[in-house]
Short mmCIF file of C-alpha atoms in Angstrom, two decimals:
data_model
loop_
_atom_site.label_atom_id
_atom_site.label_comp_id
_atom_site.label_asym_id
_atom_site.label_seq_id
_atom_site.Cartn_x
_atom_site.Cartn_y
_atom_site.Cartn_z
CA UNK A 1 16.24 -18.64 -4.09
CA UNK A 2 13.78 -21.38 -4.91
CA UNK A 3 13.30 -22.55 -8.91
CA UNK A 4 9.68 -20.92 -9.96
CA UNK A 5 7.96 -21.80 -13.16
CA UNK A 6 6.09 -18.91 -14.67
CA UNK A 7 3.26 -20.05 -16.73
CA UNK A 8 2.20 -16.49 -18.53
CA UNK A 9 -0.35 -18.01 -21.00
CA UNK A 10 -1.81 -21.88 -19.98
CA UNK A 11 -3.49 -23.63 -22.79
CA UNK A 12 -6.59 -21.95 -24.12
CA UNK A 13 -5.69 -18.26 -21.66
CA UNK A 14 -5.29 -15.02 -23.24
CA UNK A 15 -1.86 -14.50 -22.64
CA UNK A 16 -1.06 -12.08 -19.74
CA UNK A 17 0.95 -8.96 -19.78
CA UNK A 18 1.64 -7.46 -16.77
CA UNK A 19 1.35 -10.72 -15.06
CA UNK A 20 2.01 -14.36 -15.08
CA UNK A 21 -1.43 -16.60 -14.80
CA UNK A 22 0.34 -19.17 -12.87
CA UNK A 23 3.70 -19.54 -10.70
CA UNK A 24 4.75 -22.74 -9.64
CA UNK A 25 7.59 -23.81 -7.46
CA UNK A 26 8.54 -25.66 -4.24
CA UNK A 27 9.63 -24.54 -0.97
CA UNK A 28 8.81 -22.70 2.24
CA UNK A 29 5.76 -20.67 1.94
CA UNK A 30 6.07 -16.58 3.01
CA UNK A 31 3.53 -14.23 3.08
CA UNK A 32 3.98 -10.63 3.38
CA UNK A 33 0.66 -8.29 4.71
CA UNK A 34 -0.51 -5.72 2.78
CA UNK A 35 2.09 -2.79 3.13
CA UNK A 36 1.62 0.47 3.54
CA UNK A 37 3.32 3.83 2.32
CA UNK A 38 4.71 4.54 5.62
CA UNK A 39 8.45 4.92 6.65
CA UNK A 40 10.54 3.28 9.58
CA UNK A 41 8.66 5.56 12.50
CA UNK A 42 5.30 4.75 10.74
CA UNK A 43 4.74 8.41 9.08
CA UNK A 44 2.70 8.60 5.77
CA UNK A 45 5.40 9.13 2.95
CA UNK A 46 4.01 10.82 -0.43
CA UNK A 47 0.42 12.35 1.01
CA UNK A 48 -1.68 12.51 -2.39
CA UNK A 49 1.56 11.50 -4.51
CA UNK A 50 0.67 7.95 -6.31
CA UNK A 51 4.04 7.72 -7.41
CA UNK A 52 5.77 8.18 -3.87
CA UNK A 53 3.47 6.32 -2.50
CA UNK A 54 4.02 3.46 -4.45
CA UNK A 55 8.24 3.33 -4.36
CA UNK A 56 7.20 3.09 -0.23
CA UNK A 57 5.63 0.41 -0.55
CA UNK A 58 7.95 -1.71 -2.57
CA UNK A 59 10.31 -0.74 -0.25
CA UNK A 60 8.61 -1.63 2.62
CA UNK A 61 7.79 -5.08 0.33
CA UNK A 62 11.51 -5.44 0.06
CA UNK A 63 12.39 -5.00 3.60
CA UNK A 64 9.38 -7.42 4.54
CA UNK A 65 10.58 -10.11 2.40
CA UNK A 66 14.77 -9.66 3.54
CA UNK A 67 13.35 -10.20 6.92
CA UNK A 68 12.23 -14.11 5.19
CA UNK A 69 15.32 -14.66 3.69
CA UNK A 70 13.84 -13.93 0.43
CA UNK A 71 13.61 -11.63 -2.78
CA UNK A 72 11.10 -10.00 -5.46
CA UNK A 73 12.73 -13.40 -7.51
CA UNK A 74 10.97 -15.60 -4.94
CA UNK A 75 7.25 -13.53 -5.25
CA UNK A 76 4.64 -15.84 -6.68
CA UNK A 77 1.86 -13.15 -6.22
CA UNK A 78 0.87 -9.92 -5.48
CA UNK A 79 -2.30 -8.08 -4.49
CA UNK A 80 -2.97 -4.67 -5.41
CA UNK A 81 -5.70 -2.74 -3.37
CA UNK A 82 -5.43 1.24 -4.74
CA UNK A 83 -8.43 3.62 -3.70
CA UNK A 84 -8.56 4.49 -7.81
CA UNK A 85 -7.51 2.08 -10.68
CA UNK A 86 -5.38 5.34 -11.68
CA UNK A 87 -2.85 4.72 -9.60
CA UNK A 88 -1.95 1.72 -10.97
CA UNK A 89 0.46 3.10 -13.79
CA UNK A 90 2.54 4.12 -10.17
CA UNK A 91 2.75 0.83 -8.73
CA UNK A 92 3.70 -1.01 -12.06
CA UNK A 93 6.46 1.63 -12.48
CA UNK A 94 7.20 0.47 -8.80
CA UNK A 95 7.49 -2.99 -9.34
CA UNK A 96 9.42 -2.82 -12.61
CA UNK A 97 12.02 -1.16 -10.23
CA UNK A 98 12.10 -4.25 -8.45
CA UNK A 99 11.00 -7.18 -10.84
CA UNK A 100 12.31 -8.05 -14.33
CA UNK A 101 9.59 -8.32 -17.28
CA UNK A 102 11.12 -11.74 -17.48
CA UNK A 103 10.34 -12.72 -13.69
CA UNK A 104 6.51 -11.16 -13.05
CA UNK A 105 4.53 -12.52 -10.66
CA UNK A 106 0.51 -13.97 -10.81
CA UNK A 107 -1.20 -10.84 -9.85
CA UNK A 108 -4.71 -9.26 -8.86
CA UNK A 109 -5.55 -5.56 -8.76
CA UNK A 110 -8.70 -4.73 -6.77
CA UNK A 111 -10.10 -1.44 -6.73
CA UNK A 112 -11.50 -0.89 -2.90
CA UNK A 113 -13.67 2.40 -1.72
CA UNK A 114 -11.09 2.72 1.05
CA UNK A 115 -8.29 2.20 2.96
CA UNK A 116 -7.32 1.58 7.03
CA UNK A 117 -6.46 5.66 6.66
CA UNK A 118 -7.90 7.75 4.17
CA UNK A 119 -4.43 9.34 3.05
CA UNK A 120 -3.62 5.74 1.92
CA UNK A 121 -3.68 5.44 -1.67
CA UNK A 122 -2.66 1.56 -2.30
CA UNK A 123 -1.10 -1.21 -0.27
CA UNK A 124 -0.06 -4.47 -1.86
CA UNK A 125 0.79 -7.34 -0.09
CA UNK A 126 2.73 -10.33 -1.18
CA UNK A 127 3.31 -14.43 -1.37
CA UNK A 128 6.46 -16.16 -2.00
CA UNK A 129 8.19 -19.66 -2.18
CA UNK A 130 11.95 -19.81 -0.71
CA UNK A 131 14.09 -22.82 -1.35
CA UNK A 132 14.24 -25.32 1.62
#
């Protein structure tokens, strides 16, 4: 696990609170695409169900950044893309599953008019910093 400075409220920033406005840290640089609510053979889990939909794709986030030797500890940022800003109650319930209140991320939430499928409700994708 690398050391990470979270910086939620720089000098003369509204202070953040779902986020942190800056994460610093040095290491190796991992970036994890955009993920997808689908399983291990690639089939849609949760059609129309925010909430499943979401779990999926921290798992999937999870999985993505084992594979790099790392953790949710080691995410410096995350990108949101949902199809409606409503499902974003779903992912933060998601992440909190996976990432402390003490530990969040930087973080940008983009609403988009669509998806690579239309039964997609979100994907996030990730960047982290592993120790050397």
């Amino acid at each position: 696990m690398s050391e990470l400075t979270r910086i939620p409220a720089p000098d003369g920033v509204a202070a953040a609170s779902q986020y942190s406005h800056v994460v610093l840290g040095t290491g190796r640089f991992v970036a994890i695409a955009g993920q997808l609510p689908l399983d291990e053979q690639g089939r849609l889990v949760g059609e129309g169900d925010p909430t499943a939909q979401a779990r999926q794709v921290f798992e999937n986030l999870r999985r993505c950044l084992a594979a790099a030797g790392a953790t949710f500890d080691d995410v410096v940022k995350l990108t949101f893309f949902v199809t409606d800003m409503a499902h974003m109650p779903a992912l933060r319930a998601a992440r909190a599953e996976h990432v402390p209140d003490d530990r969040l991320p930087a973080a940008s939430a983009v609403q988009v008019a669509a998806l690579v499928r239309p039964e997609f409700l979100m994907e996030v994708e990730a960047f982290a910093v592993v120790a050397p």
